Amino acid sequence: MSAPSVLFVCGRNAIRSPMGEGLWRLAYGETAHARSCGVIPAAFVDGFTVAVMQEVGIDLEDFSPIALRGVGDPPADVVISLSTAADRTAREYAQETGALFQAWPIPDPSETPGTREDRLNAYRETREAIKSRIASWNMG
């Protein structure tokens, strides 16, 4: 199945957008053009993200967060915001580059309190929510 090139955007490029990038490739093949970025990137990918993505065979151990303005060319066909805080910036970027914009408001699992297992479960729910959106994805 062929898919358009996609850019996933969130606040820090440490949790949701790297998940989106990895899950897009899982769904559409390693050659699928997927990238991710953050409005204000973190210094490194979140450890819980690495753990829950390894559960589905995606290695993010060496992932390095980047800024939206550092994405470079070629522009993506579709820009998907995974964070309501990133929507405005991602929408503007999509308009500047001629991409289709979609907002997928996925809650930030890092805000979940509780035990390590409670937090891991929140990250798993985030992963599955993104995976579900990708599975039902369409251009409109």
MMTF fields as JSON, N, C-alpha, C and O atoms, coordinates in Angstrom:
{
  "mmtfVersion": "1.0.0",
  "mmtfProducer": "UNKNOWN",
  "numBonds": 559,
  "numAtoms": 560,
  "numGroups": 140,
  "numChains": 1,
  "numModels": 1,
  "chainsPerModel": [1],
  "groupsPerChain": [140],
  "chainIdList": ["A"],
  "bondAtomList": [4, 2, 8, 6, 12, 10, 16, 14, 20, 18, 24, 22, 28, 26, 32, 30, 36, 34, 40, 38, 44, 42, 48, 46, 52, 50, 56, 54, 60, 58, 64, 62, 68, 66, 72, 70, 76, 74, 80, 78, 84, 82, 88, 86, 92, 90, 96, 94, 100, 98, 104, 102, 108, 106, 112, 110, 116, 114, 120, 118, 124, 122, 128, 126, 132, 130, 136, 134, 140, 138, 144, 142, 148, 146, 152, 150, 156, 154, 160, 158, 164, 162, 168, 166, 172, 170, 176, 174, 180, 178, 184, 182, 188, 186, 192, 190, 196, 194, 200, 198, 204, 202, 208, 206, 212, 210, 216, 214, 220, 218, 224, 222, 228, 226, 232, 230, 236, 234, 240, 238, 244, 242, 248, 246, 252, 250, 256, 254, 260, 258, 264, 262, 268, 266, 272, 270, 276, 274, 280, 278, 284, 282, 288, 286, 292, 290, 296, 294, 300, 298, 304, 302, 308, 306, 312, 310, 316, 314, 320, 318, 324, 322, 328, 326, 332, 330, 336, 334, 340, 338, 344, 342, 348, 346, 352, 350, 356, 354, 360, 358, 364, 362, 368, 366, 372, 370, 376, 374, 380, 378, 384, 382, 388, 386, 392, 390, 396, 394, 400, 398, 404, 402, 408, 406, 412, 410, 416, 414, 420, 418, 424, 422, 428, 426, 432, 430, 436, 434, 440, 438, 444, 442, 448, 446, 452, 450, 456, 454, 460, 458, 464, 462, 468, 466, 472, 470, 476, 474, 480, 478, 484, 482, 488, 486, 492, 490, 496, 494, 500, 498, 504, 502, 508, 506, 512, 510, 516, 514, 520, 518, 524, 522, 528, 526, 532, 530, 536, 534, 540, 538, 544, 542, 548, 546, 552, 550, 556, 554],
  "bondOrderList": [1, 1, 1, 1, 1, 1, 1, 1, 1, 1, 1, 1, 1, 1, 1, 1, 1, 1, 1, 1, 1, 1, 1, 1, 1, 1, 1, 1, 1, 1, 1, 1, 1, 1, 1, 1, 1, 1, 1, 1, 1, 1, 1, 1, 1, 1, 1, 1, 1, 1, 1, 1, 1, 1, 1, 1, 1, 1, 1, 1, 1, 1, 1, 1, 1, 1, 1, 1, 1, 1, 1, 1, 1, 1, 1, 1, 1, 1, 1, 1, 1, 1, 1, 1, 1, 1, 1, 1, 1, 1, 1, 1, 1, 1, 1, 1, 1, 1, 1, 1, 1, 1, 1, 1, 1, 1, 1, 1, 1, 1, 1, 1, 1, 1, 1, 1, 1, 1, 1, 1, 1, 1, 1, 1, 1, 1, 1, 1, 1, 1, 1, 1, 1, 1, 1, 1, 1, 1, 1],
  "groupList": [{"groupName": "MET", "atomNameList": ["N", "CA", "C", "O"], "elementList": ["N", "C", "C", "O"], "formalChargeList": [0, 0, 0, 0], "bondAtomList": [1, 0, 2, 1, 3, 2], "bondOrderList": [1, 1, 2], "singleLetterCode": "M", "chemCompType": "L-PEPTIDE LINKING"}, {"groupName": "SER", "atomNameList": ["N", "CA", "C", "O"], "elementList": ["N", "C", "C", "O"], "formalChargeList": [0, 0, 0, 0], "bondAtomList": [1, 0, 2, 1, 3, 2], "bondOrderList": [1, 1, 2], "singleLetterCode": "S", "chemCompType": "L-PEPTIDE LINKING"}, {"groupName": "ALA", "atomNameList": ["N", "CA", "C", "O"], "elementList": ["N", "C", "C", "O"], "formalChargeList": [0, 0, 0, 0], "bondAtomList": [1, 0, 2, 1, 3, 2], "bondOrderList": [1, 1, 2], "singleLetterCode": "A", "chemCompType": "L-PEPTIDE LINKING"}, {"groupName": "PRO", "atomNameList": ["N", "CA", "C", "O"], "elementList": ["N", "C", "C", "O"], "formalChargeList": [0, 0, 0, 0], "bondAtomList": [1, 0, 2, 1, 3, 2], "bondOrderList": [1, 1, 2], "singleLetterCode": "P", "chemCompType": "L-PEPTIDE LINKING"}, {"groupName": "VAL", "atomNameList": ["N", "CA", "C", "O"], "elementList": ["N", "C", "C", "O"], "formalChargeList": [0, 0, 0, 0], "bondAtomList": [1, 0, 2, 1, 3, 2], "bondOrderList": [1, 1, 2], "singleLetterCode": "V", "chemCompType": "L-PEPTIDE LINKING"}, {"groupName": "LEU", "atomNameList": ["N", "CA", "C", "O"], "elementList": ["N", "C", "C", "O"], "formalChargeList": [0, 0, 0, 0], "bondAtomList": [1, 0, 2, 1, 3, 2], "bondOrderList": [1, 1, 2], "singleLetterCode": "L", "chemCompType": "L-PEPTIDE LINKING"}, {"groupName": "PHE", "atomNameList": ["N", "CA", "C", "O"], "elementList": ["N", "C", "C", "O"], "formalChargeList": [0, 0, 0, 0], "bondAtomList": [1, 0, 2, 1, 3, 2], "bondOrderList": [1, 1, 2], "singleLetterCode": "F", "chemCompType": "L-PEPTIDE LINKING"}, {"groupName": "CYS", "atomNameList": ["N", "CA", "C", "O"], "elementList": ["N", "C", "C", "O"], "formalChargeList": [0, 0, 0, 0], "bondAtomList": [1, 0, 2, 1, 3, 2], "bondOrderList": [1, 1, 2], "singleLetterCode": "C", "chemCompType": "L-PEPTIDE LINKING"}, {"groupName": "GLY", "atomNameList": ["N", "CA", "C", "O"], "elementList": ["N", "C", "C", "O"], "formalChargeList": [0, 0, 0, 0], "bondAtomList": [1, 0, 2, 1, 3, 2], "bondOrderList": [1, 1, 2], "singleLetterCode": "G", "chemCompType": "PEPTIDE LINKING"}, {"groupName": "ARG", "atomNameList": ["N", "CA", "C", "O"], "elementList": ["N", "C", "C", "O"], "formalChargeList": [0, 0, 0, 0], "bondAtomList": [1, 0, 2, 1, 3, 2], "bondOrderList": [1, 1, 2], "singleLetterCode": "R", "chemCompType": "L-PEPTIDE LINKING"}, {"groupName": "ASN", "atomNameList": ["N", "CA", "C", "O"], "elementList": ["N", "C", "C", "O"], "formalChargeList": [0, 0, 0, 0], "bondAtomList": [1, 0, 2, 1, 3, 2], "bondOrderList": [1, 1, 2], "singleLetterCode": "N", "chemCompType": "L-PEPTIDE LINKING"}, {"groupName": "ILE", "atomNameList": ["N", "CA", "C", "O"], "elementList": ["N", "C", "C", "O"], "formalChargeList": [0, 0, 0, 0], "bondAtomList": [1, 0, 2, 1, 3, 2], "bondOrderList": [1, 1, 2], "singleLetterCode": "I", "chemCompType": "L-PEPTIDE LINKING"}, {"groupName": "GLU", "atomNameList": ["N", "CA", "C", "O"], "elementList": ["N", "C", "C", "O"], "formalChargeList": [0, 0, 0, 0], "bondAtomList": [1, 0, 2, 1, 3, 2], "bondOrderList": [1, 1, 2], "singleLetterCode": "E", "chemCompType": "L-PEPTIDE LINKING"}, {"groupName": "TRP", "atomNameList": ["N", "CA", "C", "O"], "elementList": ["N", "C", "C", "O"], "formalChargeList": [0, 0, 0, 0], "bondAtomList": [1, 0, 2, 1, 3, 2], "bondOrderList": [1, 1, 2], "singleLetterCode": "W", "chemCompType": "L-PEPTIDE LINKING"}, {"groupName": "TYR", "atomNameList": ["N", "CA", "C", "O"], "elementList": ["N", "C", "C", "O"], "formalChargeList": [0, 0, 0, 0], "bondAtomList": [1, 0, 2, 1, 3, 2], "bondOrderList": [1, 1, 2], "singleLetterCode": "Y", "chemCompType": "L-PEPTIDE LINKING"}, {"groupName": "THR", "atomNameList": ["N", "CA", "C", "O"], "elementList": ["N", "C", "C", "O"], "formalChargeList": [0, 0, 0, 0], "bondAtomList": [1, 0, 2, 1, 3, 2], "bondOrderList": [1, 1, 2], "singleLetterCode": "T", "chemCompType": "L-PEPTIDE LINKING"}, {"groupName": "HIS", "atomNameList": ["N", "CA", "C", "O"], "elementList": ["N", "C", "C", "O"], "formalChargeList": [0, 0, 0, 0], "bondAtomList": [1, 0, 2, 1, 3, 2], "bondOrderList": [1, 1, 2], "singleLetterCode": "H", "chemCompType": "L-PEPTIDE LINKING"}, {"groupName": "ASP", "atomNameList": ["N", "CA", "C", "O"], "elementList": ["N", "C", "C", "O"], "formalChargeList": [0, 0, 0, 0], "bondAtomList": [1, 0, 2, 1, 3, 2], "bondOrderList": [1, 1, 2], "singleLetterCode": "D", "chemCompType": "L-PEPTIDE LINKING"}, {"groupName": "GLN", "atomNameList": ["N", "CA", "C", "O"], "elementList": ["N", "C", "C", "O"], "formalChargeList": [0, 0, 0, 0], "bondAtomList": [1, 0, 2, 1, 3, 2], "bondOrderList": [1, 1, 2], "singleLetterCode": "Q", "chemCompType": "L-PEPTIDE LINKING"}, {"groupName": "LYS", "atomNameList": ["N", "CA", "C", "O"], "elementList": ["N", "C", "C", "O"], "formalChargeList": [0, 0, 0, 0], "bondAtomList": [1, 0, 2, 1, 3, 2], "bondOrderList": [1, 1, 2], "singleLetterCode": "K", "chemCompType": "L-PEPTIDE LINKING"}],
  "groupTypeList": [0, 1, 2, 3, 1, 4, 5, 6, 4, 7, 8, 9, 10, 2, 11, 9, 1, 3, 0, 8, 12, 8, 5, 13, 9, 5, 2, 14, 8, 12, 15, 2, 16, 2, 9, 1, 7, 8, 4, 11, 3, 2, 2, 6, 4, 17, 8, 6, 15, 4, 2, 4, 0, 18, 12, 4, 8, 11, 17, 5, 12, 17, 6, 1, 3, 11, 2, 5, 9, 8, 4, 8, 17, 3, 3, 2, 17, 4, 4, 11, 1, 5, 1, 15, 2, 2, 17, 9, 15, 2, 9, 12, 14, 2, 18, 12, 15, 8, 2, 5, 6, 18, 2, 13, 3, 11, 3, 17, 3, 1, 12, 15, 3, 8, 15, 9, 12, 17, 9, 5, 10, 2, 14, 9, 12, 15, 9, 12, 2, 11, 19, 1, 9, 11, 2, 1, 13, 10, 0, 8],
  "groupIdList": [1, 2, 3, 4, 5, 6, 7, 8, 9, 10, 11, 12, 13, 14, 15, 16, 17, 18, 19, 20, 21, 22, 23, 24, 25, 26, 27, 28, 29, 30, 31, 32, 33, 34, 35, 36, 37, 38, 39, 40, 41, 42, 43, 44, 45, 46, 47, 48, 49, 50, 51, 52, 53, 54, 55, 56, 57, 58, 59, 60, 61, 62, 63, 64, 65, 66, 67, 68, 69, 70, 71, 72, 73, 74, 75, 76, 77, 78, 79, 80, 81, 82, 83, 84, 85, 86, 87, 88, 89, 90, 91, 92, 93, 94, 95, 96, 97, 98, 99, 100, 101, 102, 103, 104, 105, 106, 107, 108, 109, 110, 111, 112, 113, 114, 115, 116, 117, 118, 119, 120, 121, 122, 123, 124, 125, 126, 127, 128, 129, 130, 131, 132, 133, 134, 135, 136, 137, 138, 139, 140],
  "secStructList": [7, 7, 7, 7, 7, 3, 3, 3, 3, 3, 1, 1, 1, 1, 1, 2, 2, 2, 2, 2, 2, 2, 2, 2, 2, 2, 2, 2, 7, 6, 6, 1, 7, 3, 3, 3, 3, 3, 1, 1, 7, 7, 1, 1, 7, 7, 2, 2, 2, 2, 2, 2, 2, 2, 6, 6, 6, 7, 7, 7, 6, 6, 7, 7, 7, 7, 5, 4, 4, 4, 7, 7, 1, 1, 7, 7, 1, 3, 3, 3, 3, 7, 1, 4, 4, 4, 2, 2, 2, 2, 2, 2, 2, 2, 2, 2, 2, 6, 7, 3, 3, 3, 3, 7, 7, 7, 7, 7, 4, 4, 4, 7, 7, 1, 7, 2, 2, 2, 2, 2, 2, 2, 2, 2, 2, 2, 2, 2, 2, 2, 2, 2, 2, 2, 2, 6, 7, 7, 7, 7],
  "xCoordList": [0.85, 0.0, 0.894, 1.809, 0.623, 1.408, 0.828, -0.385, 1.706, 1.265, 2.009, 3.135, 1.386, 2.07, 3.176, 3.215, 4.064, 5.075, 4.379, 3.472, 4.816, 4.134, 5.154, 6.256, 4.742, 5.538, 4.665, 3.631, 5.09, 4.382, 4.997, 6.218, 4.148, 4.604, 3.977, 2.78, 4.791, 4.272, 5.131, 5.942, 4.959, 5.666, 7.161, 7.916, 7.614, 9.023, 9.722, 10.941, 8.996, 9.555, 10.256, 11.311, 9.629, 10.225, 9.294, 9.744, 7.989, 7.032, 6.123, 6.334, 5.123, 4.086, 4.586, 4.297, 5.321, 5.732, 6.734, 6.63, 7.711, 8.547, 7.728, 7.997, 6.721, 5.827, 5.137, 5.087, 4.604, 3.922, 4.83, 4.438, 6.047, 7.012, 7.271, 7.214, 7.553, 7.838, 6.643, 6.777, 5.475, 4.265, 3.828, 3.262, 4.083, 3.768, 4.585, 4.065, 5.875, 6.74, 6.328, 6.392, 5.91, 5.448, 4.221, 4.1, 3.323, 2.096, 2.328, 1.727, 3.207, 3.355, 4.693, 4.945, 5.554, 6.837, 7.984, 7.804, 9.153, 10.352, 10.67, 11.33, 10.208, 10.487, 9.488, 9.659, 8.445, 7.482, 8.2, 8.989, 7.927, 8.61, 7.883, 6.843, 8.45, 7.867, 8.975, 10.073, 8.663, 9.591, 8.795, 7.564, 9.523, 8.852, 9.707, 10.913, 9.041, 9.742, 8.932, 7.793, 9.54, 8.856, 8.936, 9.865, 7.963, 7.984, 9.213, 9.946, 9.424, 10.631, 11.184, 10.746, 12.146, 12.565, 13.26, 13.957, 13.039, 13.701, 15.156, 15.544, 15.939, 17.335, 17.466, 18.422, 16.499, 16.56, 15.15, 14.227, 15.009, 13.717, 13.4, 14.302, 12.134, 11.657, 11.898, 11.619, 12.413, 12.731, 11.529, 11.63, 10.396, 9.189, 8.747, 8.219, 8.963, 8.641, 9.484, 8.967, 10.779, 11.678, 11.188, 11.142, 10.822, 10.396, 9.131, 9.088, 8.095, 6.833, 6.916, 6.178, 7.79, 7.952, 8.743, 8.505, 9.682, 10.401, 9.441, 9.676, 8.361, 7.358, 6.707, 6.239, 6.675, 6.079, 7.147, 6.836, 8.405, 9.489, 10.064, 10.709, 9.848, 10.384, 11.467, 11.22, 12.673, 13.818, 14.001, 14.351, 13.759, 13.962, 15.137, 15.297, 15.949, 17.075, 17.981, 18.43, 18.251, 19.157, 18.427, 19.041, 17.139, 16.345, 16.811, 17.038, 16.951, 17.33, 16.239, 15.964, 15.612, 14.574, 15.114, 16.256, 14.276, 14.642, 13.511, 12.37, 13.863, 12.9, 12.142, 12.658, 10.926, 10.107, 10.866, 10.85, 11.519, 12.246, 13.534, 14.201, 13.886, 15.073, 14.757, 15.652, 13.501, 13.087, 13.71, 14.167, 13.736, 14.35, 13.49, 12.314, 14.096, 13.395, 13.595, 14.548, 12.732, 11.541, 10.403, 10.34, 9.497, 8.349, 7.468, 7.46, 6.743, 5.84, 4.536, 4.16, 3.859, 2.534, 1.494, 0.54, 1.704, 0.752, 1.508, 2.519, 1.018, 1.557, 0.484, -0.655, 0.865, -0.076, 0.401, 1.493, -0.427, -0.123, -0.722, -1.903, 0.095, -0.355, -0.579, -0.899, -0.413, -0.515, -1.283, -0.945, -2.305, -3.065, -2.168, -2.412, -1.135, -0.21, 0.61, 1.114, 0.745, 1.532, 0.666, 1.196, -0.659, -1.555, -1.314, -1.157, -1.282, -1.16, 0.143, 0.134, 1.245, 2.544, 2.599, 3.109, 2.073, 2.063, 1.171, 1.52, 0.01, -0.904, -0.227, -0.32, 0.445, 1.151, 2.237, 2.404, 2.975, 4.036, 3.43, 3.971, 2.314, 1.653, 1.232, 1.409, 0.672, 0.257, 1.458, 1.379, 2.566, 3.777, 4.337, 4.869, 4.221, 4.831, 3.846, 4.23, 2.573, 1.564, 1.1, 0.58, 1.279, 0.882, -0.542, -1.061, -1.15, -2.431, -2.154, -1.155, -3.029, -2.868, -3.963, -5.133, -3.566, -4.533, -4.117, -2.93, -5.093, -4.843, -5.38, -6.562, -4.502, -4.87, -4.561, -3.446, -5.478, -5.19, -5.028, -6.009, -3.797, -3.458, -2.914, -1.957, -3.497, -3.019, -1.549, -1.052, -0.88, 0.525, 0.622, 0.181, 1.192, 1.251, 2.221, 2.14, 3.126, 4.107, 3.443, 4.047, 2.198, 1.474, 0.725, 0.058, 0.835, 0.15, 0.911, 2.099, 0.234, 0.889, 0.82, 0.204, 1.456, 1.34, 2.642, 3.726, 2.502, 3.65, 4.282, 3.734, 5.431, 6.099, 5.164, 5.071, 4.471, 3.567, 2.376, 1.928, 1.857, 0.769, 1.228, 0.499, 2.425, 2.953, 3.206, 2.876, 3.79, 4.007, 2.683, 2.605, 1.651, 0.34, -0.196, -0.823, 0.04, -0.382, 0.352, -0.249, 1.638, 2.412, 1.905, 1.838, 1.55, 0.988, -0.33, -0.588, -1.161, -2.428, -2.183, -2.896, -1.18, -0.819, -0.373, -0.814, 0.506, 0.987, -0.193, -0.266, -1.106, -2.242, -3.206, -3.805, -3.358, -4.215, -3.641, -4.381, -2.33, -1.683, -1.766, -2.062, -1.506, -1.578, -2.976, -3.115, -4.0, -5.381, -5.672, -6.323, -5.191, -5.403, -4.708, -5.258, -3.518, -2.802, -3.56, -3.669, -4.083, -4.826, -6.078, -6.488, -6.686, -7.903, -7.628, -8.555, -6.379, -5.958, -6.58, -6.805, -6.842, -7.237, -6.841, -6.588, -6.79, -6.322, -7.3, -6.917, -8.514, -9.482, -9.691, -10.482],
  "yCoordList": [-1.182, 0.0, 1.243, 1.36, 2.147, 3.371, 4.443, 4.526, 5.252, 6.313, 7.598, 7.554, 8.731, 10.006, 10.22, 9.549, 11.15, 11.513, 12.293, 13.086, 12.055, 12.647, 13.218, 12.696, 14.299, 14.915, 14.972, 15.639, 14.266, 14.3, 15.387, 15.472, 16.219, 17.338, 17.236, 16.978, 17.44, 17.589, 18.642, 19.309, 18.788, 19.846, 19.659, 20.597, 18.437, 18.23, 17.192, 17.046, 16.472, 15.424, 14.352, 13.836, 14.037, 13.049, 11.876, 10.832, 12.039, 10.981, 10.696, 9.722, 11.536, 11.251, 11.284, 10.365, 12.304, 12.378, 11.282, 10.755, 10.905, 9.753, 8.463, 7.615, 8.325, 7.17, 7.175, 6.148, 8.329, 8.439, 8.069, 7.321, 8.596, 8.307, 6.804, 6.229, 6.18, 4.746, 3.904, 2.94, 4.263, 3.5, 3.67, 2.745, 4.845, 5.063, 4.095, 3.471, 3.979, 3.054, 1.604, 0.778, 1.295, -0.058, -0.393, -1.509, 0.563, 0.351, 0.321, -0.487, 1.206, 1.384, 0.918, 1.064, 0.357, -0.165, 0.786, 2.0, 0.209, 0.987, 2.082, 3.064, 1.923, 2.943, 4.096, 5.091, 3.973, 5.065, 6.291, 6.198, 7.422, 8.654, 9.296, 9.934, 9.115, 9.689, 10.36, 9.823, 11.545, 12.267, 12.819, 12.83, 13.279, 13.888, 15.024, 15.092, 15.916, 17.065, 17.638, 17.238, 18.58, 19.249, 20.753, 21.277, 21.44, 22.895, 23.4, 24.262, 22.859, 23.126, 21.755, 21.181, 21.219, 19.835, 19.582, 20.438, 18.371, 17.901, 17.568, 17.523, 17.339, 16.963, 15.507, 15.148, 14.673, 13.252, 12.663, 13.244, 11.495, 10.808, 10.29, 9.92, 10.269, 9.811, 8.301, 7.525, 7.901, 6.5, 5.565, 4.43, 6.04, 5.211, 5.013, 3.959, 6.016, 5.9, 4.806, 3.953, 4.829, 3.799, 2.416, 1.495, 2.268, 0.972, 0.447, -0.709, 1.293, 0.786, 0.591, -0.223, 1.312, 1.096, -0.181, -0.854, -0.522, -1.788, -2.966, -4.008, -2.808, -3.876, -4.23, -5.354, -3.287, -3.544, -3.611, -3.518, -3.771, -3.971, -2.717, -2.793, -1.569, -0.312, 0.184, 0.406, 0.358, 0.787, 2.302, 2.823, 2.999, 4.455, 4.835, 6.001, 3.855, 4.071, 5.222, 6.016, 5.313, 6.337, 7.534, 8.338, 7.664, 8.765, 10.096, 10.196, 11.103, 12.445, 13.442, 13.642, 14.074, 15.071, 16.239, 16.664, 16.745, 17.919, 18.947, 18.632, 20.171, 21.272, 21.289, 20.849, 21.794, 21.93, 22.675, 22.265, 23.749, 24.54, 23.865, 24.365, 22.736, 21.998, 20.798, 20.017, 20.641, 19.476, 19.468, 18.421, 20.594, 20.681, 20.085, 19.782, 19.926, 19.433, 17.94, 17.384, 17.286, 17.825, 17.989, 17.276, 18.94, 19.088, 17.844, 17.132, 17.595, 16.445, 16.755, 17.915, 15.704, 15.856, 16.188, 16.926, 15.617, 15.765, 16.124, 15.501, 17.124, 17.498, 17.134, 17.594, 16.299, 15.837, 16.316, 15.97, 17.108, 17.572, 16.593, 16.256, 16.14, 15.193, 15.867, 15.205, 17.168, 17.923, 19.207, 19.954, 19.475, 20.706, 21.934, 22.957, 21.844, 22.968, 23.226, 24.332, 22.222, 22.373, 22.665, 22.934, 22.617, 22.753, 24.012, 23.933, 25.168, 26.422, 26.459, 26.797, 26.116, 26.149, 25.13, 25.423, 23.932, 22.893, 23.286, 23.052, 23.887, 24.334, 25.407, 25.366, 26.353, 27.408, 26.804, 27.204, 25.84, 25.177, 24.458, 24.53, 23.771, 23.066, 24.052, 23.786, 25.193, 26.201, 26.741, 26.936, 26.982, 27.503, 26.528, 26.944, 25.231, 24.221, 23.573, 22.717, 23.976, 23.429, 22.031, 21.303, 21.647, 20.315, 20.322, 21.359, 19.167, 18.972, 18.953, 18.383, 19.569, 19.579, 18.754, 18.843, 17.952, 17.238, 17.354, 17.293, 17.52, 17.551, 16.262, 15.943, 15.533, 14.322, 14.594, 14.31, 15.117, 15.455, 14.201, 13.585, 13.847, 12.664, 13.152, 13.927, 12.719, 13.183, 12.824, 11.806, 13.666, 13.478, 12.478, 12.784, 11.287, 10.289, 10.646, 10.071, 11.578, 11.94, 12.654, 12.815, 13.082, 13.773, 12.795, 13.212, 11.501, 10.483, 10.207, 9.888, 10.327, 10.017, 8.515, 7.754, 8.112, 6.726, 5.963, 6.536, 4.664, 3.773, 3.728, 4.254, 3.094, 2.91, 2.18, 2.546, 1.146, 0.38, 1.226, 1.106, 2.082, 3.0, 3.9, 4.116, 4.409, 5.315, 4.579, 5.085, 3.385, 2.592, 2.297, 2.349, 1.99, 1.736, 2.977, 2.859, 4.157, 5.4, 5.572, 5.994, 5.25, 5.328, 4.306, 4.588, 3.118, 2.099, 2.58, 2.374, 3.217, 3.756, 4.816, 4.871, 5.654, 6.676, 6.013, 6.386, 5.024, 4.289, 3.692, 3.813, 3.057, 2.402, 3.42, 3.15, 4.575, 5.624, 6.13, 6.34, 6.327, 6.777, 5.676, 5.944, 4.45, 3.305, 3.186, 2.918, 3.383, 3.326, 4.437, 4.203, 5.638, 6.759, 6.48, 6.779, 5.916, 5.582, 4.504, 4.584, 3.501, 2.418, 2.932, 2.381, 3.992, 4.533, 5.815, 6.561, 6.074, 7.322, 7.502, 6.551, 8.778, 9.143, 10.592, 11.345, 10.965, 12.307, 13.418, 14.587, 13.097, 14.145, 14.324, 15.174],
  "zCoordList": [0.0, 0.0, 0.0, 0.815, -0.902, -1.009, -0.093, 0.099, 0.464, 1.362, 1.019, 0.524, 1.279, 1.037, 2.067, 3.098, 1.778, 2.77, 3.88, 3.625, 5.111, 6.246, 7.239, 7.407, 7.88, 8.935, 10.182, 10.196, 11.23, 12.509, 13.376, 13.502, 13.972, 14.794, 16.179, 16.312, 17.203, 18.564, 19.261, 18.619, 20.532, 21.24, 21.32, 21.064, 21.679, 21.992, 21.115, 21.21, 20.272, 19.417, 20.254, 19.888, 21.391, 22.286, 22.572, 23.043, 22.29, 22.62, 21.421, 20.698, 21.211, 20.225, 18.787, 18.02, 18.406, 17.0, 16.614, 15.506, 17.48, 17.103, 16.999, 16.149, 17.877, 17.769, 16.414, 15.737, 16.016, 14.728, 13.574, 12.679, 13.596, 12.533, 12.432, 11.344, 13.56, 13.56, 13.165, 12.411, 13.67, 13.371, 11.918, 11.335, 11.321, 9.9, 9.048, 8.123, 9.374, 8.627, 8.87, 7.959, 10.089, 10.392, 9.539, 9.034, 9.383, 8.615, 7.111, 6.403, 6.617, 5.17, 4.604, 3.408, 5.456, 4.993, 5.279, 5.38, 5.406, 5.755, 4.741, 5.079, 3.508, 2.491, 2.544, 1.84, 3.371, 3.511, 4.05, 4.991, 3.458, 3.85, 5.025, 4.859, 6.215, 7.426, 8.224, 8.37, 8.735, 9.604, 10.769, 10.757, 11.778, 12.92, 13.453, 13.217, 14.184, 14.743, 15.889, 16.129, 16.591, 17.678, 17.526, 16.912, 18.086, 18.052, 18.824, 18.341, 20.013, 20.804, 21.198, 22.195, 20.425, 20.632, 21.969, 22.512, 22.473, 23.686, 23.358, 22.191, 24.382, 24.182, 23.73, 23.043, 24.12, 23.769, 23.804, 24.375, 23.178, 23.154, 24.558, 25.309, 24.897, 26.195, 26.351, 25.437, 27.502, 27.754, 27.726, 27.26, 28.222, 28.163, 26.712, 26.358, 25.888, 24.464, 23.838, 23.116, 24.113, 23.581, 24.009, 23.194, 25.284, 25.815, 25.145, 24.727, 25.039, 24.473, 22.962, 22.407, 22.296, 20.861, 20.592, 19.589, 21.476, 21.328, 21.42, 20.808, 22.179, 22.31, 20.974, 20.794, 20.043, 18.722, 17.628, 16.441, 18.037, 17.076, 16.455, 15.409, 17.066, 16.538, 17.479, 18.665, 16.941, 17.743, 17.634, 16.575, 18.746, 18.785, 19.685, 20.048, 20.039, 20.951, 20.501, 21.328, 19.194, 18.675, 18.072, 17.371, 18.329, 17.787, 18.378, 19.584, 17.54, 17.997, 17.628, 16.445, 18.622, 18.343, 17.518, 17.691, 16.622, 15.826, 15.875, 16.212, 15.531, 15.512, 14.19, 13.163, 14.223, 13.02, 11.93, 10.769, 12.29, 11.282, 10.813, 9.908, 11.421, 11.002, 10.131, 9.806, 9.747, 8.98, 7.59, 7.131, 6.922, 5.598, 4.498, 4.698, 3.345, 2.156, 1.99, 2.536, 1.26, 0.618, 1.616, 2.618, 1.337, 2.229, 2.163, 1.159, 3.218, 3.276, 2.556, 2.392, 2.133, 1.536, 2.605, 2.359, 3.812, 4.907, 6.182, 6.506, 6.9, 8.214, 9.238, 9.151, 10.211, 11.232, 12.595, 13.045, 13.234, 14.591, 15.587, 15.505, 16.525, 17.545, 18.89, 19.878, 18.925, 20.169, 19.911, 18.992, 20.701, 20.478, 20.628, 19.987, 21.466, 21.638, 20.374, 20.178, 19.525, 18.3, 17.076, 15.997, 17.23, 16.071, 15.251, 14.032, 15.898, 15.152, 14.351, 13.167, 14.984, 14.313, 13.181, 12.1, 13.433, 12.403, 11.229, 10.072, 11.532, 10.468, 9.601, 8.375, 10.237, 9.491, 8.61, 7.458, 9.154, 8.386, 7.174, 6.071, 7.383, 6.279, 5.19, 4.002, 5.603, 4.627, 3.855, 2.642, 4.55, 3.896, 2.875, 1.846, 3.151, 2.288, 1.326, 0.529, 1.396, 0.498, 0.876, 0.03, 2.128, 2.581, 3.126, 3.54, 3.117, 3.778, 5.28, 5.717, 6.072, 7.531, 8.189, 7.819, 9.169, 9.993, 11.451, 11.774, 12.324, 13.771, 14.376, 14.243, 15.037, 15.757, 17.23, 17.667, 17.992, 19.389, 20.253, 20.67, 20.506, 21.305, 22.65, 22.67, 23.776, 25.081, 25.339, 24.858, 26.094, 26.444, 27.604, 28.711, 27.37, 28.433, 29.563, 30.648, 29.32, 30.361, 31.53, 32.591, 31.334, 32.405, 33.315, 34.262, 33.027, 33.82, 35.114, 35.079, 36.252, 37.53, 37.813, 37.066, 38.893, 39.333, 39.251, 39.135, 39.314, 39.31, 37.915, 36.947, 37.846, 36.558, 35.591, 34.42, 36.084, 35.231, 34.786, 33.645, 35.672, 35.3, 34.154, 33.185, 34.28, 33.26, 31.948, 30.875, 32.033, 30.817, 30.121, 28.893, 30.886, 30.288, 29.577, 28.524, 30.132, 29.47, 28.136, 27.148, 28.105, 26.867, 25.855, 24.658, 26.34, 25.442, 24.845, 23.659, 25.661, 25.158, 24.094, 23.092, 24.309, 23.313, 22.021, 20.934, 22.15, 20.964, 20.204, 18.981, 20.909, 20.257, 19.64, 18.6, 20.267, 19.704, 18.386, 17.425, 18.338, 17.097, 16.049, 14.884, 16.456, 15.54, 14.931, 13.738, 15.744, 15.276, 14.267, 13.248, 14.552, 13.62, 12.29, 11.23, 12.337, 11.104, 10.33, 9.106, 11.027, 10.38, 9.672, 8.65, 10.219, 9.602, 8.836, 8.52, 8.537, 7.91, 6.523, 5.774, 6.226, 4.859, 4.617, 5.557, 3.363, 2.976, 3.377, 3.374, 3.712, 3.979, 5.432, 5.842]
}
